[in-house]
Amino acid sequence: MTARIENPAGLLPDAVKAVNFLYKAAHSAGVEPVVLELVHLRASQINGCGPCVDAGARSMRKNGETDERLYAVAVWRETPYFTDAERAALALAEYATRLADQPDAVPDHIWDAAAEHFDEKQLAAIVLWIATTNFFNRINVTTRQPAPQNWG
């Protein structure tokens, strides 16, 4: 696959600053990093973002994630590998990514399940990270950014 243009973040350097602020905000609210990595990977899978799926899975593996869990993210409901908190975050990521799929985009039962495991600040961080992931996914998919081929 060949990119249509250079990644827009590279073409507009001020965008990188904004993204860095979003990253810091989402990662400073006390949410376990693995939860943020899981929601990033799941949203990226749904959106078909090759670079984000590739980078997300590699980051998770580098941070000690097991192959079983990595392979099972797309089918997390059917596996025993995830905690209740992770499951609630994954469900929230799916609904917040697929906003147009149903009239009540993020139903109360999905939100309430997440709220059982995360406080308001943590929920804000998870929602911000899901939105940031969707932002990256849309840029990468629209401009056909390929997954890196030079991973060692």
mmCIF file of N, CA and C in Angstrom, residues 34-44 86 89-93 97 126 129-130 133:
data_model
loop_
_atom_site.group_PDB
_atom_site.id
_atom_site.type_symbol
_atom_site.label_atom_id
_atom_site.label_comp_id
_atom_site.label_asym_id
_atom_site.label_seq_id
_atom_site.Cartn_x
_atom_site.Cartn_y
_atom_site.Cartn_z
ATOM 1 N N VAL A 34 -2.343 -0.721 30.414
ATOM 2 C CA VAL A 34 -2.846 -1.826 29.603
ATOM 3 C C VAL A 34 -4.285 -1.571 29.160
ATOM 4 N N VAL A 35 -5.073 -0.909 29.988
ATOM 5 C CA VAL A 35 -6.460 -0.604 29.619
ATOM 6 C C VAL A 35 -6.472 0.365 28.441
ATOM 7 N N LEU A 36 -5.638 1.388 28.491
ATOM 8 C CA LEU A 36 -5.568 2.343 27.384
ATOM 9 C C LEU A 36 -5.045 1.668 26.118
ATOM 10 N N GLU A 37 -4.091 0.769 26.282
ATOM 11 C CA GLU A 37 -3.579 0.045 25.116
ATOM 12 C C GLU A 37 -4.649 -0.859 24.511
ATOM 13 N N LEU A 38 -5.442 -1.506 25.355
ATOM 14 C CA LEU A 38 -6.511 -2.380 24.859
ATOM 15 C C LEU A 38 -7.567 -1.604 24.083
ATOM 16 N N VAL A 39 -8.004 -0.458 24.628
ATOM 17 C CA VAL A 39 -9.037 0.294 23.910
ATOM 18 C C VAL A 39 -8.477 0.858 22.607
ATOM 19 N N HIS A 40 -7.205 1.231 22.609
ATOM 20 C CA HIS A 40 -6.568 1.709 21.382
ATOM 21 C C HIS A 40 -6.556 0.600 20.329
ATOM 22 N N LEU A 41 -6.142 -0.585 20.727
ATOM 23 C CA LEU A 41 -6.055 -1.696 19.779
ATOM 24 C C LEU A 41 -7.439 -2.080 19.261
ATOM 25 N N ARG A 42 -8.429 -2.151 20.145
ATOM 26 C CA ARG A 42 -9.768 -2.565 19.701
ATOM 27 C C ARG A 42 -10.392 -1.544 18.757
ATOM 28 N N ALA A 43 -10.324 -0.273 19.084
ATOM 29 C CA ALA A 43 -10.871 0.747 18.178
ATOM 30 C C ALA A 43 -10.149 0.712 16.842
ATOM 31 N N SER A 44 -8.849 0.528 16.865
ATOM 32 C CA SER A 44 -8.070 0.479 15.627
ATOM 33 C C SER A 44 -8.429 -0.738 14.784
ATOM 34 N N GLU A 86 -11.295 -4.448 32.267
ATOM 35 C CA GLU A 86 -10.850 -4.409 30.862
ATOM 36 C C GLU A 86 -12.019 -4.659 29.917
ATOM 37 N N ALA A 89 -14.067 -1.517 29.625
ATOM 38 C CA ALA A 89 -13.378 -0.529 28.781
ATOM 39 C C ALA A 89 -13.426 -0.930 27.310
ATOM 40 N N LEU A 90 -13.279 -2.207 27.024
ATOM 41 C CA LEU A 90 -13.361 -2.670 25.635
ATOM 42 C C LEU A 90 -14.762 -2.449 25.062
ATOM 43 N N ALA A 91 -15.785 -2.729 25.853
ATOM 44 C CA ALA A 91 -17.156 -2.490 25.389
ATOM 45 C C ALA A 91 -17.376 -1.000 25.131
ATOM 46 N N LEU A 92 -16.909 -0.160 26.028
ATOM 47 C CA LEU A 92 -17.035 1.281 25.835
ATOM 48 C C LEU A 92 -16.309 1.712 24.566
ATOM 49 N N ALA A 93 -15.132 1.165 24.331
ATOM 50 C CA ALA A 93 -14.380 1.501 23.116
ATOM 51 C C ALA A 93 -15.148 1.106 21.859
ATOM 52 N N THR A 97 -16.704 3.914 19.325
ATOM 53 C CA THR A 97 -16.123 3.912 17.979
ATOM 54 C C THR A 97 -17.209 3.751 16.918
ATOM 55 N N ILE A 126 -10.281 7.571 29.534
ATOM 56 C CA ILE A 126 -10.582 6.481 28.599
ATOM 57 C C ILE A 126 -11.339 7.023 27.391
ATOM 58 N N TRP A 129 -9.005 8.943 25.250
ATOM 59 C CA TRP A 129 -8.089 8.075 24.506
ATOM 60 C C TRP A 129 -8.800 7.340 23.364
ATOM 61 N N ILE A 130 -10.031 6.945 23.580
ATOM 62 C CA ILE A 130 -10.812 6.336 22.494
ATOM 63 C C ILE A 130 -10.988 7.356 21.372
ATOM 64 N N THR A 133 -7.700 7.874 19.574
ATOM 65 C CA THR A 133 -7.438 6.716 18.717
ATOM 66 C C THR A 133 -8.259 6.805 17.436
#
